[in-house]
Amino acid sequence: MDGQILDSSGSRSQSSTTEAMASLLLSGWAMMSETCDECPDVPLMRSRAGVFKCCRCNKERRSGVPEPPSGSTKDVSSGVAADGHKYRIVDECGLDSRLVDDIHGADGDKVLCKQVASGHCSRRAPVEGRRLQQLCLLRVELTKSVDRYTTMLHHINEGGSLDPHGDSQLLDSLERALRLLDMVDSMI
């Protein structure tokens, strides 16, 4: 087979399942760790209203708490289903748009320089709650950016670059991401 999954009718359904999941995600649904009883390789989707839906068989159930998978055994020591997942989505949190806009906006370097010059980047009292979550999410995004920039630099070094202007922009972007990452680390 070429990696696509056949549904019970024998037709190829991986792309339609993926498209259905993508459209639900874009419309605000969440992907859960639980899977459908009939489609064990497809994660359930949950709406904000608490409706669970399988994107392959279109089976829906309305429940505040997802039903445990049939045939799962409970582990007495941890209270977690042996073949299930122990992580559950409990809440969603948004990012503080002012913090993200300040850093990712056109004046991101100026904002960073002002904070460094005024001493705002010094070690503070521990950050808690939602702000800590936002800083951790921002740290993850900055780490991804640093990884992406270093991968691009690696490819430039391997193949030899003919564009010094592009290379300098890449190095500037990497330096900026590293400074921002250092600033976020000092705040956490």
PDB file of C-alpha atoms in Angstrom, residues 59-173:
ATOM      1  CA  LYS A  59     -19.845   9.460  14.418  1.00  0.00           C
ATOM      2  CA  GLU A  60     -20.716  12.094  17.042  1.00  0.00           C
ATOM      3  CA  ARG A  61     -21.371  11.899  20.755  1.00  0.00           C
ATOM      4  CA  ARG A  62     -22.382  14.615  23.143  1.00  0.00           C
ATOM      5  CA  SER A  63     -20.692  14.127  26.440  1.00  0.00           C
ATOM      6  CA  GLY A  64     -18.975  16.345  28.960  1.00  0.00           C
ATOM      7  CA  VAL A  65     -16.513  13.581  29.809  1.00  0.00           C
ATOM      8  CA  PRO A  66     -15.260  11.235  27.095  1.00  0.00           C
ATOM      9  CA  GLU A  67     -16.157   7.596  27.538  1.00  0.00           C
ATOM     10  CA  PRO A  68     -13.238   5.308  28.371  1.00  0.00           C
ATOM     11  CA  PRO A  69     -12.121   3.175  25.434  1.00  0.00           C
ATOM     12  CA  SER A  70     -13.682  -0.269  25.451  1.00  0.00           C
ATOM     13  CA  GLY A  71     -11.337  -3.057  26.469  1.00  0.00           C
ATOM     14  CA  SER A  72      -8.938  -0.787  28.326  1.00  0.00           C
ATOM     15  CA  THR A  73      -7.648  -1.922  31.663  1.00  0.00           C
ATOM     16  CA  LYS A  74      -7.039   0.413  34.554  1.00  0.00           C
ATOM     17  CA  ASP A  75      -3.597   0.523  36.109  1.00  0.00           C
ATOM     18  CA  VAL A  76      -4.314   0.438  39.834  1.00  0.00           C
ATOM     19  CA  SER A  77      -1.075   2.176  40.841  1.00  0.00           C
ATOM     20  CA  SER A  78      -1.516   5.269  38.667  1.00  0.00           C
ATOM     21  CA  GLY A  79      -5.239   5.276  37.927  1.00  0.00           C
ATOM     22  CA  VAL A  80      -4.513   5.644  34.212  1.00  0.00           C
ATOM     23  CA  ALA A  81      -5.893   3.369  31.524  1.00  0.00           C
ATOM     24  CA  ALA A  82      -3.061   1.073  30.420  1.00  0.00           C
ATOM     25  CA  ASP A  83      -3.639   1.672  26.711  1.00  0.00           C
ATOM     26  CA  GLY A  84      -4.932   5.250  27.057  1.00  0.00           C
ATOM     27  CA  HIS A  85      -3.268   8.605  27.475  1.00  0.00           C
ATOM     28  CA  LYS A  86      -2.920  10.368  30.793  1.00  0.00           C
ATOM     29  CA  TYR A  87      -2.949  13.898  29.353  1.00  0.00           C
ATOM     30  CA  ARG A  88      -6.241  15.678  28.872  1.00  0.00           C
ATOM     31  CA  ILE A  89      -7.023  19.155  27.572  1.00  0.00           C
ATOM     32  CA  VAL A  90      -8.442  21.142  30.462  1.00  0.00           C
ATOM     33  CA  ASP A  91      -8.370  24.708  29.187  1.00  0.00           C
ATOM     34  CA  GLU A  92      -7.107  26.912  26.410  1.00  0.00           C
ATOM     35  CA  CYS A  93      -5.146  30.096  26.865  1.00  0.00           C
ATOM     36  CA  GLY A  94      -4.448  32.807  24.353  1.00  0.00           C
ATOM     37  CA  LEU A  95      -1.249  34.783  23.986  1.00  0.00           C
ATOM     38  CA  ASP A  96      -1.039  38.382  25.127  1.00  0.00           C
ATOM     39  CA  SER A  97      -1.048  40.096  21.739  1.00  0.00           C
ATOM     40  CA  ARG A  98       0.785  43.179  23.030  1.00  0.00           C
ATOM     41  CA  LEU A  99       3.790  41.090  24.077  1.00  0.00           C
ATOM     42  CA  VAL A 100       3.895  39.222  20.770  1.00  0.00           C
ATOM     43  CA  ASP A 101       3.371  42.396  18.687  1.00  0.00           C
ATOM     44  CA  ASP A 102       6.145  44.206  20.558  1.00  0.00           C
ATOM     45  CA  ILE A 103       8.614  41.437  19.833  1.00  0.00           C
ATOM     46  CA  HIS A 104       7.548  40.355  16.340  1.00  0.00           C
ATOM     47  CA  GLY A 105       6.610  43.821  15.091  1.00  0.00           C
ATOM     48  CA  ALA A 106       8.749  46.094  12.961  1.00  0.00           C
ATOM     49  CA  ASP A 107      10.257  47.746  16.043  1.00  0.00           C
ATOM     50  CA  GLY A 108      11.055  44.505  17.859  1.00  0.00           C
ATOM     51  CA  ASP A 109      14.770  45.266  18.112  1.00  0.00           C
ATOM     52  CA  LYS A 110      14.079  48.772  19.436  1.00  0.00           C
ATOM     53  CA  VAL A 111      11.709  47.417  22.084  1.00  0.00           C
ATOM     54  CA  LEU A 112      14.326  44.863  23.096  1.00  0.00           C
ATOM     55  CA  CYS A 113      17.070  47.511  23.275  1.00  0.00           C
ATOM     56  CA  LYS A 114      14.861  49.767  25.448  1.00  0.00           C
ATOM     57  CA  GLN A 115      14.181  46.903  27.834  1.00  0.00           C
ATOM     58  CA  VAL A 116      17.856  45.977  28.071  1.00  0.00           C
ATOM     59  CA  ALA A 117      18.932  49.616  28.527  1.00  0.00           C
ATOM     60  CA  SER A 118      16.331  50.294  31.207  1.00  0.00           C
ATOM     61  CA  GLY A 119      17.211  47.095  33.080  1.00  0.00           C
ATOM     62  CA  HIS A 120      13.821  45.452  32.590  1.00  0.00           C
ATOM     63  CA  CYS A 121      15.522  42.201  31.654  1.00  0.00           C
ATOM     64  CA  SER A 122      17.031  41.694  35.079  1.00  0.00           C
ATOM     65  CA  ARG A 123      15.903  38.724  37.154  1.00  0.00           C
ATOM     66  CA  ARG A 124      12.468  39.314  38.652  1.00  0.00           C
ATOM     67  CA  ALA A 125      10.184  37.554  41.068  1.00  0.00           C
ATOM     68  CA  PRO A 126       8.894  34.245  39.682  1.00  0.00           C
ATOM     69  CA  VAL A 127       6.232  34.648  37.014  1.00  0.00           C
ATOM     70  CA  GLU A 128       3.034  32.726  37.624  1.00  0.00           C
ATOM     71  CA  GLY A 129      -0.189  31.762  35.960  1.00  0.00           C
ATOM     72  CA  ARG A 130      -1.197  32.906  32.539  1.00  0.00           C
ATOM     73  CA  ARG A 131       1.837  35.135  31.995  1.00  0.00           C
ATOM     74  CA  LEU A 132       4.123  32.155  32.660  1.00  0.00           C
ATOM     75  CA  GLN A 133       2.182  30.108  30.110  1.00  0.00           C
ATOM     76  CA  GLN A 134       2.518  32.909  27.578  1.00  0.00           C
ATOM     77  CA  LEU A 135       6.242  33.234  28.188  1.00  0.00           C
ATOM     78  CA  CYS A 136       6.696  29.468  27.868  1.00  0.00           C
ATOM     79  CA  LEU A 137       4.769  29.431  24.584  1.00  0.00           C
ATOM     80  CA  LEU A 138       6.818  32.374  23.339  1.00  0.00           C
ATOM     81  CA  ARG A 139      10.003  30.532  24.334  1.00  0.00           C
ATOM     82  CA  VAL A 140       8.888  27.498  22.313  1.00  0.00           C
ATOM     83  CA  GLU A 141       8.246  29.671  19.243  1.00  0.00           C
ATOM     84  CA  LEU A 142      11.595  31.439  19.606  1.00  0.00           C
ATOM     85  CA  THR A 143      13.377  28.093  19.979  1.00  0.00           C
ATOM     86  CA  LYS A 144      11.721  26.913  16.757  1.00  0.00           C
ATOM     87  CA  SER A 145      12.907  30.096  15.028  1.00  0.00           C
ATOM     88  CA  VAL A 146      16.476  29.598  16.241  1.00  0.00           C
ATOM     89  CA  ASP A 147      16.397  25.985  15.026  1.00  0.00           C
ATOM     90  CA  ARG A 148      15.030  27.082  11.656  1.00  0.00           C
ATOM     91  CA  TYR A 149      17.703  29.792  11.261  1.00  0.00           C
ATOM     92  CA  THR A 150      20.545  27.437  12.230  1.00  0.00           C
ATOM     93  CA  THR A 151      19.255  24.847   9.748  1.00  0.00           C
ATOM     94  CA  MET A 152      19.219  27.502   7.039  1.00  0.00           C
ATOM     95  CA  LEU A 153      22.777  28.532   7.969  1.00  0.00           C
ATOM     96  CA  HIS A 154      23.863  24.903   7.801  1.00  0.00           C
ATOM     97  CA  HIS A 155      22.442  24.582   4.275  1.00  0.00           C
ATOM     98  CA  ILE A 156      24.143  27.820   3.227  1.00  0.00           C
ATOM     99  CA  ASN A 157      27.478  26.575   4.601  1.00  0.00           C
ATOM    100  CA  GLU A 158      27.067  23.216   2.856  1.00  0.00           C
ATOM    101  CA  GLY A 159      26.171  24.630  -0.545  1.00  0.00           C
ATOM    102  CA  GLY A 160      28.078  27.885  -0.487  1.00  0.00           C
ATOM    103  CA  SER A 161      26.146  31.111  -0.717  1.00  0.00           C
ATOM    104  CA  LEU A 162      26.218  33.632  -3.528  1.00  0.00           C
ATOM    105  CA  ASP A 163      24.011  36.201  -1.765  1.00  0.00           C
ATOM    106  CA  PRO A 164      25.925  38.081   0.953  1.00  0.00           C
ATOM    107  CA  HIS A 165      22.955  40.412   1.588  1.00  0.00           C
ATOM    108  CA  GLY A 166      20.637  37.450   2.256  1.00  0.00           C
ATOM    109  CA  ASP A 167      23.259  35.809   4.456  1.00  0.00           C
ATOM    110  CA  SER A 168      23.652  38.929   6.562  1.00  0.00           C
ATOM    111  CA  GLN A 169      19.863  39.200   6.948  1.00  0.00           C
ATOM    112  CA  LEU A 170      19.766  35.583   8.089  1.00  0.00           C
ATOM    113  CA  LEU A 171      22.530  36.194  10.623  1.00  0.00           C
ATOM    114  CA  ASP A 172      20.736  39.330  11.869  1.00  0.00           C
ATOM    115  CA  SER A 173      17.511  37.370  12.273  1.00  0.00           C
TER     116      SER A 173
END
